CSV table of C-alpha atoms in Angstrom, one decimal:
chain,number,residue,atom,x,y,z
A,250,MET,CA,-0.1,-0.3,0.1
A,251,MET,CA,1.6,3.2,-1.1
A,252,SER,CA,1.4,6.2,1.1
A,253,CYS,CA,-1.2,8.9,0.6
A,254,GLN,CA,0.0,12.1,-0.6
A,255,ILE,CA,-2.4,15.0,-0.4
A,256,LYS,CA,-1.8,18.7,-0.2
A,257,ALA,CA,-1.9,19.9,3.3
A,258,GLY,CA,-4.2,22.9,4.0
A,259,PRO,CA,-3.4,25.8,6.3
A,260,ASP,CA,-3.9,24.9,10.0
A,261,GLU,CA,-6.0,21.9,9.4
A,262,PRO,CA,-5.5,19.0,12.1
A,263,LEU,CA,-4.2,15.9,11.2
A,264,PRO,CA,-6.3,12.7,11.2
A,265,PRO,CA,-4.8,10.2,13.1
A,266,GLY,CA,-2.3,7.9,11.4
A,267,LYS,CA,-1.2,11.0,9.4
A,268,LEU,CA,1.8,13.2,9.3
A,269,LEU,CA,2.7,16.4,7.8
A,270,GLN,CA,5.9,16.4,5.5
A,271,VAL,CA,7.5,19.4,4.6
A,272,ILE,CA,9.6,18.8,1.5
A,273,THR,CA,12.2,21.0,0.3
A,274,TYR,CA,13.8,20.6,-3.0
A,275,LEU,CA,17.4,21.5,-3.8
A,276,GLU,CA,19.3,21.8,-7.1
A,277,MET,CA,23.1,22.6,-8.2
A,278,GLY,CA,23.4,23.6,-12.0
A,279,ALA,CA,26.8,23.2,-12.2
A,280,PRO,CA,30.0,21.2,-10.3
A,281,PRO,CA,31.0,23.2,-7.5
A,282,GLY,CA,34.0,25.3,-7.7
A,283,GLN,CA,37.4,24.1,-7.3
A,284,ARG,CA,38.1,22.1,-4.2
A,285,PRO,CA,41.0,20.4,-2.8
A,286,SER,CA,41.1,16.6,-3.5
A,287,GLN,CA,39.4,14.7,-0.9
A,288,VAL,CA,41.5,12.4,0.8
A,289,ASN,CA,39.6,9.6,2.7
A,290,PRO,CA,40.8,9.0,6.1
A,291,GLU,CA,42.8,5.3,6.6
A,292,GLY,CA,40.1,2.6,6.5
A,293,ILE,CA,37.3,4.8,5.0
A,294,ARG,CA,36.0,4.3,1.3
A,295,VAL,CA,33.3,4.7,-1.1
A,296,ALA,CA,32.9,2.4,-3.6
A,297,ARG,CA,30.2,1.7,-6.2
A,298,SER,CA,28.0,-1.5,-5.9
A,299,VAL,CA,27.3,-2.6,-9.6
A,300,HIS,CA,25.1,-5.5,-8.7
A,301,ILE,CA,23.3,-5.6,-5.1
A,302,THR,CA,20.8,-7.9,-4.0
A,303,ALA,CA,17.5,-6.7,-2.8
A,304,ASP,CA,18.0,-8.3,0.7
A,305,PHE,CA,21.4,-6.1,1.3
A,306,TYR,CA,19.8,-3.2,-0.3
A,307,ARG,CA,17.0,-3.4,1.9
A,308,HIS,CA,19.4,-3.9,4.9
A,309,LEU,CA,21.2,-0.7,3.9
A,310,TYR,CA,17.7,1.4,3.3
A,311,GLN,CA,16.2,0.5,6.5
A,312,SER,CA,19.3,0.5,8.7
A,313,VAL,CA,20.0,4.2,7.5
A,314,GLY,CA,16.3,5.3,6.6
A,315,GLU,CA,14.3,3.9,9.8
A,316,PRO,CA,15.1,7.0,12.1
A,317,TRP,CA,14.1,9.1,9.1
A,318,LEU,CA,10.9,7.5,8.5
A,319,TRP,CA,11.9,6.4,4.9
A,320,TYR,CA,9.2,4.0,3.6
A,321,GLU,CA,8.8,4.1,0.0
A,322,ARG,CA,11.0,1.4,-1.3
A,323,ASN,CA,9.5,-0.9,1.6
A,324,HIS,CA,6.4,-1.4,-0.5
A,325,LEU,CA,8.1,-2.8,-3.6
A,326,THR,CA,8.4,-6.3,-4.1
A,327,ASP,CA,11.9,-8.2,-4.7
A,328,PRO,CA,11.8,-7.7,-8.8
A,329,ALA,CA,10.4,-4.5,-8.6
A,330,LEU,CA,13.4,-3.1,-6.2
A,331,ASP,CA,15.7,-4.9,-8.4
A,332,ARG,CA,14.7,-3.3,-11.4
A,333,ILE,CA,15.8,0.1,-9.7
A,334,ILE,CA,18.6,-0.6,-7.9
A,335,ASN,CA,20.4,-2.6,-10.7
A,336,HIS,CA,19.3,-0.3,-13.6
A,337,PRO,CA,22.5,0.8,-15.5
A,338,ALA,CA,21.6,4.4,-14.8
A,339,ASN,CA,21.2,4.1,-11.0
A,340,HIS,CA,24.6,4.2,-9.2
A,341,LEU,CA,24.6,2.9,-6.1
A,342,TYR,CA,27.8,4.1,-3.7
A,343,ILE,CA,28.3,2.7,-0.3
A,344,LEU,CA,30.7,4.1,2.5
A,345,TYR,CA,32.8,1.6,4.0
A,346,VAL,CA,34.2,1.9,7.6
A,347,GLY,CA,36.9,-0.9,7.2
A,348,ASP,CA,34.7,-3.8,5.9
A,349,ASN,CA,31.7,-2.8,7.4
A,350,ALA,CA,28.8,-0.6,5.3
A,351,ALA,CA,28.5,2.6,7.0
A,352,GLY,CA,26.2,4.3,5.0
A,353,PHE,CA,25.0,4.8,1.0
A,354,ALA,CA,24.4,7.4,-1.9
A,355,GLU,CA,22.3,6.4,-4.5
A,356,LEU,CA,22.3,8.7,-7.9
A,357,ASP,CA,19.5,8.0,-10.2
A,358,PHE,CA,20.1,8.8,-13.8
A,359,ARG,CA,17.4,7.2,-15.5
A,360,ARG,CA,15.4,10.4,-16.3
A,361,PRO,CA,18.3,12.6,-18.2
A,362,PRO,CA,19.4,15.1,-18.3
A,363,ASP,CA,18.6,15.7,-14.5
A,364,LEU,CA,20.1,13.5,-11.9
A,365,GLU,CA,18.8,12.9,-8.6
A,366,LEU,CA,20.4,12.2,-5.4
A,367,ALA,CA,17.7,9.7,-4.6
A,368,TYR,CA,19.2,8.5,-1.1
A,369,PHE,CA,21.8,9.6,0.9
A,370,GLY,CA,22.5,8.8,4.6
A,371,LEU,CA,24.5,6.9,7.2
A,372,MET,CA,23.9,4.2,9.6
A,373,PRO,CA,23.0,5.7,12.9
A,374,ASP,CA,26.2,4.6,14.8
A,375,GLN,CA,27.9,6.5,12.1
A,376,ILE,CA,26.8,9.9,12.3
A,377,GLY,CA,28.4,12.5,13.9
A,378,LYS,CA,32.0,11.4,12.5
A,379,GLY,CA,32.3,13.6,9.5
A,380,TYR,CA,31.3,10.6,7.3
A,381,GLY,CA,28.2,12.2,6.1
A,382,ARG,CA,30.0,15.1,4.5
A,383,LEU,CA,32.8,12.8,3.0
A,384,LEU,CA,29.9,10.6,1.2
A,385,LEU,CA,28.1,13.7,0.2
A,386,LYS,CA,31.3,15.0,-1.5
A,387,SER,CA,31.9,12.0,-3.2
A,388,ALA,CA,28.8,11.4,-4.3
A,389,ILE,CA,28.3,14.9,-5.7
A,390,GLU,CA,31.8,14.4,-7.4
A,391,MET,CA,30.6,11.1,-8.9
A,392,GLY,CA,27.4,12.5,-10.1
A,393,TRP,CA,28.7,15.3,-12.0
A,394,LYS,CA,30.9,12.9,-14.0
A,395,LEU,CA,27.9,11.4,-15.5
A,396,GLY,CA,27.3,14.6,-17.3
A,397,PRO,CA,24.0,15.8,-16.1
A,398,ASP,CA,22.6,19.4,-16.7
A,399,ARG,CA,21.5,19.3,-13.2
A,400,LEU,CA,21.8,17.4,-9.8
A,401,TRP,CA,18.9,17.4,-7.3
A,402,VAL,CA,18.0,16.4,-4.3
A,403,HIS,CA,15.1,16.8,-1.8
A,404,THR,CA,14.8,16.4,2.2
A,405,CYS,CA,12.0,16.8,4.7
A,406,ASN,CA,11.4,17.7,7.9
A,407,HIS,CA,11.5,14.0,9.1
A,408,ASP,CA,15.1,13.8,8.0
A,409,HIS,CA,18.3,14.3,9.9
A,410,PRO,CA,17.9,18.2,11.6
A,411,TYR,CA,21.1,18.7,9.9
A,412,ALA,CA,20.8,17.1,6.3
A,413,LEU,CA,19.3,20.4,4.8
A,414,THR,CA,22.0,22.8,6.1
A,415,LEU,CA,24.8,20.2,4.8
A,416,TYR,CA,22.9,20.2,1.3
A,417,GLN,CA,23.3,23.8,1.2
A,418,GLU,CA,26.8,24.2,2.5
A,419,GLU,CA,27.8,21.5,-0.2
A,420,GLY,CA,26.2,23.6,-2.7
A,421,PHE,CA,22.7,22.8,-3.2
A,422,ILE,CA,20.1,25.7,-3.7
A,423,PRO,CA,16.3,25.2,-2.2
A,424,TYR,CA,14.0,26.0,-5.4
A,425,HIS,CA,10.9,24.6,-4.1
A,426,LYS,CA,8.9,23.9,-0.9
A,427,GLU,CA,5.7,21.6,-0.5
A,428,GLU,CA,3.5,20.3,2.2
A,429,ILE,CA,1.8,17.1,2.0
A,430,ILE,CA,0.1,14.9,4.2
A,431,ILE,CA,1.5,11.2,4.4
A,432,ASP,CA,0.2,8.0,6.0
A,433,ASP,CA,2.4,7.5,9.2
A,434,PRO,CA,4.9,4.7,8.1
A,435,ARG,CA,5.0,3.4,11.6
A,436,MET,CA,1.3,2.3,11.5
A,437,SER,CA,1.9,0.4,8.0
A,438,ASP,CA,1.0,-3.2,7.9
A,439,ASN,CA,4.5,-3.1,6.0
A,440,PRO,CA,6.6,-2.0,8.9
A,441,LEU,CA,9.9,-0.2,8.5
A,442,VAL,CA,12.0,-3.0,9.9
């Protein structure tokens, strides 16, 4: 069952089981200016996953997204999810700390010339160590190498409180904001975990 997305009205009380989601869309129309080369700390690497199983992707998605109420991909069947995550124009990058996956960034170029940073985040125990900025910078750099006209992302009031600031600090500019009402994914028959 997909979330019902209804435009929010001003000062209307929400029905039980519904949440207000305030979405901010951001874009970058050109690569950021010249930056010093990023050198990852020892034992830290970002690697593209060329083929990923639905099970491993679900582990990443749920581990990273549960605190931020990510729910959309939980409603997909394995074959439907596989068609997205292993599509040649979908680029999944995993942040590793040692041998452990610590987060991921998903660049979706299935609708060129725009490239979407569709998902981005860290495992909860990796937050606050500077890895988020490192992963975002890597995703931006790798994204521009694909040759898009525009790189865009969206965030919402359920994301990490610093997400919007981080995107802006790394060069994204807000261009649209909207409010919608969604089904509370914590009350779904398809739980987050």
